Coordinates of C-alpha atoms in Angstrom, one line a residue:
X1380 CA 0.0 0.0 0.0
X1381 CA 1.3 3.5 -0.9
X1382 CA -0.2 6.7 0.6
X1383 CA -1.9 8.9 -2.0
X1384 CA -2.8 12.6 -1.6
X1385 CA -6.4 13.3 -0.6
X1386 CA -6.8 15.6 -3.6
X1387 CA -6.2 15.3 -7.3
X1388 CA -5.7 17.8 -10.1
X1389 CA -7.3 17.3 -13.5
X1390 CA -4.1 18.4 -15.2
X1391 CA -2.0 15.7 -13.5
X1392 CA 0.4 15.1 -10.7
X1393 CA 2.0 17.9 -8.6
X1394 CA 5.7 17.9 -7.8
X1395 CA 7.5 19.9 -5.0
X1396 CA 11.3 20.6 -4.9
X1397 CA 13.0 21.9 -1.8
X1398 CA 16.5 23.3 -2.0
X1399 CA 19.4 23.0 0.4
X1400 CA 20.7 26.0 2.3
X1401 CA 21.3 25.4 6.0
X1402 CA 19.2 27.5 8.4
X1403 CA 17.9 29.5 5.4
X1404 CA 15.5 26.6 4.8
X1405 CA 13.1 28.5 7.0
X1406 CA 12.5 30.9 4.1
X1407 CA 11.2 28.1 1.9
X1408 CA 8.9 27.0 4.7
X1409 CA 7.5 30.6 5.0
X1410 CA 6.8 30.6 1.3
X1411 CA 5.1 27.1 1.4
X1412 CA 3.0 28.2 4.4
X1413 CA 1.6 31.1 2.3
X1414 CA 0.9 28.9 -0.6
X1415 CA -0.9 26.4 1.5
X1416 CA -2.9 29.2 3.2
X1417 CA -4.1 30.4 -0.2
X1418 CA -5.0 26.8 -1.1
X1419 CA -7.0 26.6 2.2
X1420 CA -8.8 29.9 1.4
X1421 CA -9.5 28.9 -2.1
X1422 CA -11.0 25.6 -1.1
X1423 CA -12.8 27.0 2.0
X1424 CA -11.2 24.6 4.4
X1425 CA -11.3 24.9 8.2
X1426 CA -7.9 23.5 9.0
X1427 CA -4.5 24.3 7.6
X1428 CA -3.7 22.2 4.6
X1429 CA -0.9 19.6 4.7
X1430 CA 1.5 19.6 1.8
X1431 CA 1.4 15.8 1.7
X1432 CA -2.3 16.0 0.8
X1433 CA -1.6 18.2 -2.3
X1434 CA 1.6 16.9 -3.8
X1435 CA 2.1 13.4 -5.3
X1436 CA 5.9 13.6 -5.0
X1437 CA 8.4 15.8 -3.3
X1438 CA 12.2 15.9 -3.3
X1439 CA 14.6 17.7 -0.9
X1440 CA 18.3 18.1 -0.4
X1441 CA 20.1 18.8 2.9
X1442 CA 17.9 21.2 4.8
X1443 CA 15.3 20.7 2.1
X1444 CA 15.5 17.0 2.8
X1445 CA 15.0 17.6 6.6
X1446 CA 12.0 19.8 5.8
X1447 CA 10.6 17.3 3.3
X1448 CA 10.8 14.5 5.9
X1449 CA 8.8 16.6 8.3
X1450 CA 6.2 17.5 5.7
X1451 CA 5.8 14.2 3.9
X1452 CA 7.2 11.3 6.1
X1453 CA 5.6 12.8 9.2
X1454 CA 2.8 14.6 7.3
X1455 CA 3.2 17.9 9.3
X1456 CA 1.8 21.2 8.4
X1457 CA 4.0 24.0 7.3
X1458 CA 3.3 25.9 10.6
X1459 CA 4.3 22.8 12.6
X1460 CA 7.4 22.4 10.5
X1461 CA 8.4 26.1 11.0
X1462 CA 8.0 25.8 14.8
X1463 CA 10.1 22.6 15.0
X1464 CA 12.7 24.0 12.5
X1465 CA 13.4 26.9 14.8
X1466 CA 14.2 24.5 17.6
X1467 CA 16.2 22.1 15.3
X1468 CA 18.4 25.0 14.0
X1469 CA 19.1 26.2 17.6
X1470 CA 19.9 22.7 18.8
X1471 CA 22.1 21.7 15.9
X1472 CA 24.0 24.9 15.2
X1473 CA 24.7 26.3 18.6
X1474 CA 28.5 26.4 19.0
X1475 CA 29.7 23.7 21.4
X1476 CA 32.9 22.6 23.1
X1477 CA 33.1 19.1 24.4
X1478 CA 29.3 18.9 24.0
X1479 CA 28.6 22.1 26.0
X1480 CA 26.7 25.0 24.5
X1481 CA 29.2 27.9 24.9
X1482 CA 26.8 30.7 23.8
X1483 CA 25.3 30.7 27.3
X1484 CA 28.5 32.3 28.7
X1485 CA 30.3 33.6 25.6
X1486 CA 29.4 36.3 23.0
X1487 CA 27.9 34.7 19.8
X1488 CA 30.7 36.1 17.6
X1489 CA 33.5 34.6 19.7
X1490 CA 31.6 31.4 20.2
X1491 CA 31.2 31.0 16.5
X1492 CA 34.8 31.8 15.8
X1493 CA 35.9 29.1 18.2
X1494 CA 33.5 26.6 16.8
X1495 CA 34.6 27.3 13.2
X1496 CA 38.3 26.8 14.2
X1497 CA 37.5 23.1 14.9
X1498 CA 38.1 22.4 11.2
X1499 CA 41.8 22.9 11.8
X1500 CA 41.9 19.8 14.0
X1501 CA 38.8 17.8 12.9
X1502 CA 36.7 17.2 9.8
X1503 CA 33.5 19.0 10.9
X1504 CA 32.4 22.0 13.0
X1505 CA 29.3 20.3 14.3
X1506 CA 28.8 16.7 15.5
X1507 CA 25.7 14.8 14.7
X1508 CA 24.6 14.1 18.2
X1509 CA 22.5 17.2 18.5
X1510 CA 20.9 16.4 15.1
X1511 CA 20.1 12.9 16.2
X1512 CA 18.6 14.2 19.4
X1513 CA 16.5 16.7 17.5
X1514 CA 15.2 14.0 15.1
X1515 CA 14.3 11.8 18.0
X1516 CA 12.3 14.6 19.6
X1517 CA 10.4 15.5 16.4
X1518 CA 9.6 11.9 15.4
X1519 CA 8.6 11.1 19.0
X1520 CA 6.1 13.9 18.8
X1521 CA 4.8 13.7 15.2
X1522 CA 5.3 10.0 14.3
X1523 CA 2.5 8.6 12.2
X1524 CA 1.7 5.8 14.6
X1525 CA 2.7 4.3 18.0
X1526 CA 5.6 2.4 16.5
X1527 CA 7.0 5.5 14.9
X1528 CA 6.8 7.4 18.2
X1529 CA 8.4 4.5 20.1
X1530 CA 11.3 4.1 17.6
X1531 CA 11.8 7.8 17.1
X1532 CA 14.7 8.5 14.7
X1533 CA 15.2 4.8 14.2
X1534 CA 11.8 4.4 12.6
X1535 CA 12.1 3.3 9.0
X1536 CA 12.0 6.0 6.3
X1537 CA 9.6 3.8 4.3
X1538 CA 6.1 3.9 5.6
X1539 CA 2.8 3.1 3.9
X1540 CA 1.0 6.2 5.3
X1541 CA 3.8 8.6 4.5
X1542 CA 3.6 11.1 1.6
X1543 CA 5.9 10.2 -1.3
X1544 CA 9.2 12.0 -1.2
X1545 CA 12.9 11.4 -1.3
X1546 CA 16.0 13.0 -0.1
X1547 CA 19.2 13.4 -2.2
X1548 CA 22.5 12.4 -0.8
X1549 CA 25.9 11.6 -2.3
X1550 CA 27.7 8.3 -2.1
X1551 CA 31.1 9.7 -1.5
X1552 CA 32.9 6.4 -2.0
X1553 CA 31.0 5.8 -5.3
X1554 CA 30.8 9.5 -6.5
X1555 CA 27.1 9.3 -7.4
X1556 CA 23.7 10.5 -6.3
X1557 CA 21.6 8.3 -4.0
X1558 CA 17.9 8.8 -3.4
X1559 CA 16.5 7.7 -0.1
X1560 CA 12.8 7.3 -0.4
X1561 CA 9.7 7.0 1.8
X1562 CA 8.3 4.6 -0.7
X1563 CA 9.4 1.4 -2.4
X1564 CA 10.7 2.1 -5.9
X1565 CA 9.6 -0.6 -8.3
X1566 CA 11.0 0.9 -11.5
X1567 CA 13.9 -0.7 -13.4
X1568 CA 17.4 -0.1 -12.0
X1569 CA 20.7 0.2 -13.8
X1570 CA 22.8 -2.4 -12.0
X1571 CA 25.5 -0.9 -9.7
X1572 CA 26.6 -1.5 -6.1
X1573 CA 24.7 1.6 -5.0
X1574 CA 21.5 0.7 -6.9
X1575 CA 21.6 -2.9 -5.8
X1576 CA 22.0 -1.8 -2.2
X1577 CA 19.0 0.5 -2.4
X1578 CA 16.9 -2.1 -4.2
X1579 CA 17.6 -4.9 -1.7
X1580 CA 18.0 -3.0 1.6
X1581 CA 16.1 0.4 1.3
X1582 CA 13.7 -0.9 4.0
X1583 CA 16.6 -0.6 6.5
X1584 CA 17.1 3.1 6.0
X1585 CA 15.9 5.0 9.0
X1586 CA 14.6 8.6 9.4
X1587 CA 17.7 9.5 11.4
X1588 CA 20.1 8.1 8.8
X1589 CA 18.3 9.7 5.8
X1590 CA 18.3 13.1 7.6
X1591 CA 22.0 12.9 8.5
X1592 CA 23.0 11.6 5.1
X1593 CA 21.3 14.3 3.1
X1594 CA 22.8 17.0 5.3
X1595 CA 26.4 15.7 5.9
X1596 CA 28.0 18.8 4.4
X1597 CA 31.8 18.6 4.5
X1598 CA 33.3 20.8 7.2
X1599 CA 29.8 21.1 8.8
X1600 CA 28.8 17.6 9.7
X1601 CA 30.6 14.3 9.8
X1602 CA 30.2 11.8 6.9
X1603 CA 27.6 9.0 7.5
X1604 CA 28.4 5.4 7.0
X1605 CA 25.7 2.8 6.2
X1606 CA 25.5 0.2 7.5
X1607 CA 27.3 1.8 10.4
X1608 CA 29.0 -1.5 11.4
X1609 CA 29.9 -3.5 8.4
X1610 CA 33.3 -5.3 8.5
X1611 CA 32.4 -8.2 6.2
X1612 CA 33.3 -6.5 2.9
X1613 CA 29.9 -7.6 1.6
X1614 CA 30.7 -11.3 2.1
X1615 CA 27.3 -11.7 3.7
X1616 CA 24.6 -11.5 1.1
X1617 CA 22.2 -10.2 3.7
X1618 CA 24.1 -7.0 4.2
X1619 CA 24.9 -4.3 1.6
X1620 CA 28.4 -3.1 0.9
X1621 CA 29.1 -0.2 3.1
X1622 CA 28.4 3.3 1.6
X1623 CA 29.8 6.6 2.8
X1624 CA 27.2 9.4 2.5
X1625 CA 28.0 13.1 2.0
X1626 CA 25.6 16.0 1.7
X1627 CA 23.3 15.8 -1.3
X1628 CA 24.0 19.4 -2.1
X1629 CA 27.4 18.5 -3.6
X1630 CA 25.6 17.2 -6.7
X1631 CA 21.9 18.2 -6.3
X1632 CA 21.6 21.3 -4.0
X1633 CA 18.5 22.1 -6.1
X1634 CA 16.9 18.6 -6.6
X1635 CA 14.7 19.7 -9.5
X1636 CA 16.2 17.4 -12.1
X1637 CA 16.1 14.3 -9.8
X1638 CA 12.4 15.2 -9.0
X1639 CA 11.5 15.5 -12.7
X1640 CA 13.1 12.2 -13.6
X1641 CA 11.5 10.5 -10.6
X1642 CA 7.9 11.3 -11.8
X1643 CA 8.1 8.0 -13.7
X1644 CA 8.2 6.2 -10.3
X1645 CA 4.5 7.3 -9.9
X1646 CA 3.5 4.8 -12.6
X1647 CA 4.4 1.3 -13.6
X1648 CA 7.3 0.8 -16.0
X1649 CA 4.9 -0.3 -18.9
X1650 CA 2.7 2.8 -18.4
X1651 CA 3.3 6.2 -20.1
X1652 CA 4.7 9.1 -18.1
X1653 CA 2.1 10.7 -15.8
X1654 CA 0.7 14.1 -16.9
X1655 CA 2.1 16.9 -14.7
X1656 CA 0.0 19.8 -13.4
X1657 CA 2.9 21.7 -11.8
X1658 CA 6.4 21.7 -10.6
X1659 CA 6.9 24.0 -7.6
X1660 CA 10.5 24.7 -6.7
X1661 CA 11.3 26.5 -3.4
X1662 CA 14.6 28.2 -2.8
X1663 CA 16.2 29.2 0.5
X1664 CA 17.3 32.7 -0.4
X1665 CA 19.4 34.0 -3.2
X1666 CA 22.5 36.2 -3.1
X1667 CA 24.5 37.3 -6.2
X1668 CA 27.7 35.4 -6.7
X1669 CA 30.8 37.3 -5.6
X1670 CA 33.1 38.9 -8.1
X1671 CA 35.8 36.7 -9.6
X1672 CA 38.5 36.1 -6.9
X1673 CA 42.0 37.5 -7.3
X1674 CA 44.5 35.3 -9.1
X1675 CA 46.9 35.8 -6.2
X1676 CA 47.7 32.5 -4.4
X1677 CA 46.8 34.2 -1.2
X1678 CA 43.2 34.0 -2.5
X1679 CA 43.2 30.2 -2.8
X1680 CA 40.6 29.8 -0.1
X1681 CA 38.5 32.4 -1.8
X1682 CA 38.8 30.6 -5.1
X1683 CA 37.8 27.3 -3.4
X1684 CA 34.8 29.0 -1.8
X1685 CA 33.7 30.5 -5.1
X1686 CA 34.0 27.2 -6.9
X1687 CA 31.9 25.6 -4.2
X1688 CA 29.4 28.5 -4.5
X1689 CA 28.9 27.8 -8.2
X1690 CA 28.7 24.0 -7.6
X1691 CA 25.8 24.5 -5.1
X1692 CA 24.1 27.4 -6.9
X1693 CA 20.4 26.4 -6.9
X1694 CA 19.3 29.3 -9.1
X1695 CA 21.5 28.1 -12.0
X1696 CA 19.7 24.7 -12.0
X1697 CA 16.4 26.6 -11.7
X1698 CA 17.1 28.6 -14.8
X1699 CA 18.2 25.5 -16.7
X1700 CA 14.9 23.8 -15.8
X1701 CA 12.9 26.9 -16.8
X1702 CA 14.4 26.8 -20.3
X1703 CA 13.6 23.0 -20.4
X1704 CA 10.0 23.5 -19.3
X1705 CA 9.5 26.4 -21.7
X1706 CA 10.4 24.1 -24.5
X1707 CA 8.2 21.3 -23.2
X1708 CA 5.2 23.7 -22.9
X1709 CA 5.1 23.8 -26.7
X1710 CA 4.3 20.1 -26.7
X1711 CA 0.7 19.0 -26.3
X1712 CA 1.4 16.6 -23.4
X1713 CA 2.9 19.5 -21.3
X1714 CA 0.9 22.4 -22.6
X1715 CA -0.8 22.8 -19.2
X1716 CA 2.2 22.0 -17.0
X1717 CA 3.2 25.0 -14.8
X1718 CA 6.7 25.5 -13.4
X1719 CA 6.9 28.0 -10.5
X1720 CA 10.3 28.8 -8.9
X1721 CA 10.1 31.0 -5.8
X1722 CA 13.4 32.1 -4.2
X1723 CA 13.6 35.2 -2.1
X1724 CA 16.5 37.6 -2.7
X1725 CA 18.6 38.2 0.5
X1726 CA 20.1 41.4 -0.8
X1727 CA 23.2 42.3 1.2
X1728 CA 22.2 40.2 4.2
X1729 CA 25.1 38.2 5.4
X1730 CA 23.4 35.1 6.6
X1731 CA 25.6 32.0 6.9
X1732 CA 24.3 28.5 6.5
X1733 CA 24.7 27.8 10.2
X1734 CA 23.7 31.3 11.5
X1735 CA 20.6 30.3 13.5
X1736 CA 20.5 33.7 15.2
X1737 CA 19.3 35.2 11.9
X1738 CA 16.1 33.1 11.7
X1739 CA 13.8 36.0 12.3
X1740 CA 15.6 38.1 9.7
X1741 CA 15.2 35.3 7.2
X1742 CA 11.5 35.1 8.0
X1743 CA 11.1 38.8 7.5
X1744 CA 12.9 38.7 4.1
X1745 CA 10.7 35.8 3.0
X1746 CA 7.5 37.7 3.9
X1747 CA 8.7 40.8 2.2
X1748 CA 9.3 38.7 -0.9
X1749 CA 5.8 37.3 -0.7
X1750 CA 4.3 40.8 -0.4
X1751 CA 6.0 42.0 -3.5
X1752 CA 3.5 42.5 -6.3
X1753 CA 5.8 41.0 -8.9
X1754 CA 5.6 37.7 -7.1
X1755 CA 1.8 37.5 -6.6
X1756 CA 1.1 36.2 -10.1
X1757 CA 3.6 33.3 -9.6
X1758 CA 2.1 32.4 -6.2
X1759 CA -1.4 32.4 -7.6
X1760 CA -0.2 30.2 -10.6
X1761 CA 1.2 27.7 -8.1
X1762 CA -2.1 27.7 -6.1
X1763 CA -4.2 27.1 -9.2
X1764 CA -2.0 24.2 -10.3
X1765 CA -2.1 22.7 -6.8
X1766 CA -5.9 22.9 -6.1
X1767 CA -8.0 20.1 -7.4
X1768 CA -10.3 22.3 -9.5

């Protein structure tokens, strides 16, 4: 049994993409909350709409993966997700020394500087213990059933009553994308060690593992090994070869392409591709790329940062997909498909991926973006393509 949304759209399935972006993910949640509020008003519903009831498939990377798990695996509302996201960001990104939160007795700036210096002696600034604890708390509160709430973060990612979504991660020791799904994928696989492991053992992926794997950004969080204790080098057929996961943002910070290809997973292999009503893509805030770094060798770190910035640029993928969809709209089968990309400009705001102290500023910027008249048409297009009318 696979959970299906409570609503349908005459033009086809509805797809939702959630970008990576650290604490800036709260901006995409603010935008989604506004979209769902307009859906609620349009349909005259009493209660806040759950995204899992209005999208057939969603994809998320890094922070977008965490948000996607809350909205679809746990079927939370956007308001509930925002409330929990505030707590998660504070728990996970508070600077710590030997497990102790040092912001309680040290200025934020100094605490952050000390925390950032950890990369000189270790591979990551933050351990994943706080993230595990946060996941346990949220699943214990919002789990879909008693078993979910008992197992907490160790509950399986697959669940028959979960909305259909997947998170993107990167198999570092295989240099390829891996999709961790809330549903069983029955489509045809290209044979590889990664695909074989996912096909045979995906039911062993937990919510905690998926959340940590999609967000294991180098220098931020430690890599994630799965299975965690696997010393048999795959001699045991009942255990997959160990994979090492890094942040999905290294290859798919904007998961729009993976989402588009995965629409075929909504139908059987012998069936035609499903018609698509809309593809809604939510960013976490956009800043213009810095000017080209100096050629001086003293600027090596700046060059590396610029290269990483281009590699994880979500707007670039968004523009590529926009060109692709514009071409597809000229074909009869996609004439009614709507692509809506919403990504607030952050202007000159200096908001780092781990700067949880700027959450309220991010929310303000996202609301200002929503109030801009230029964006009203796009929001209304998204609502029309989501509502079952």
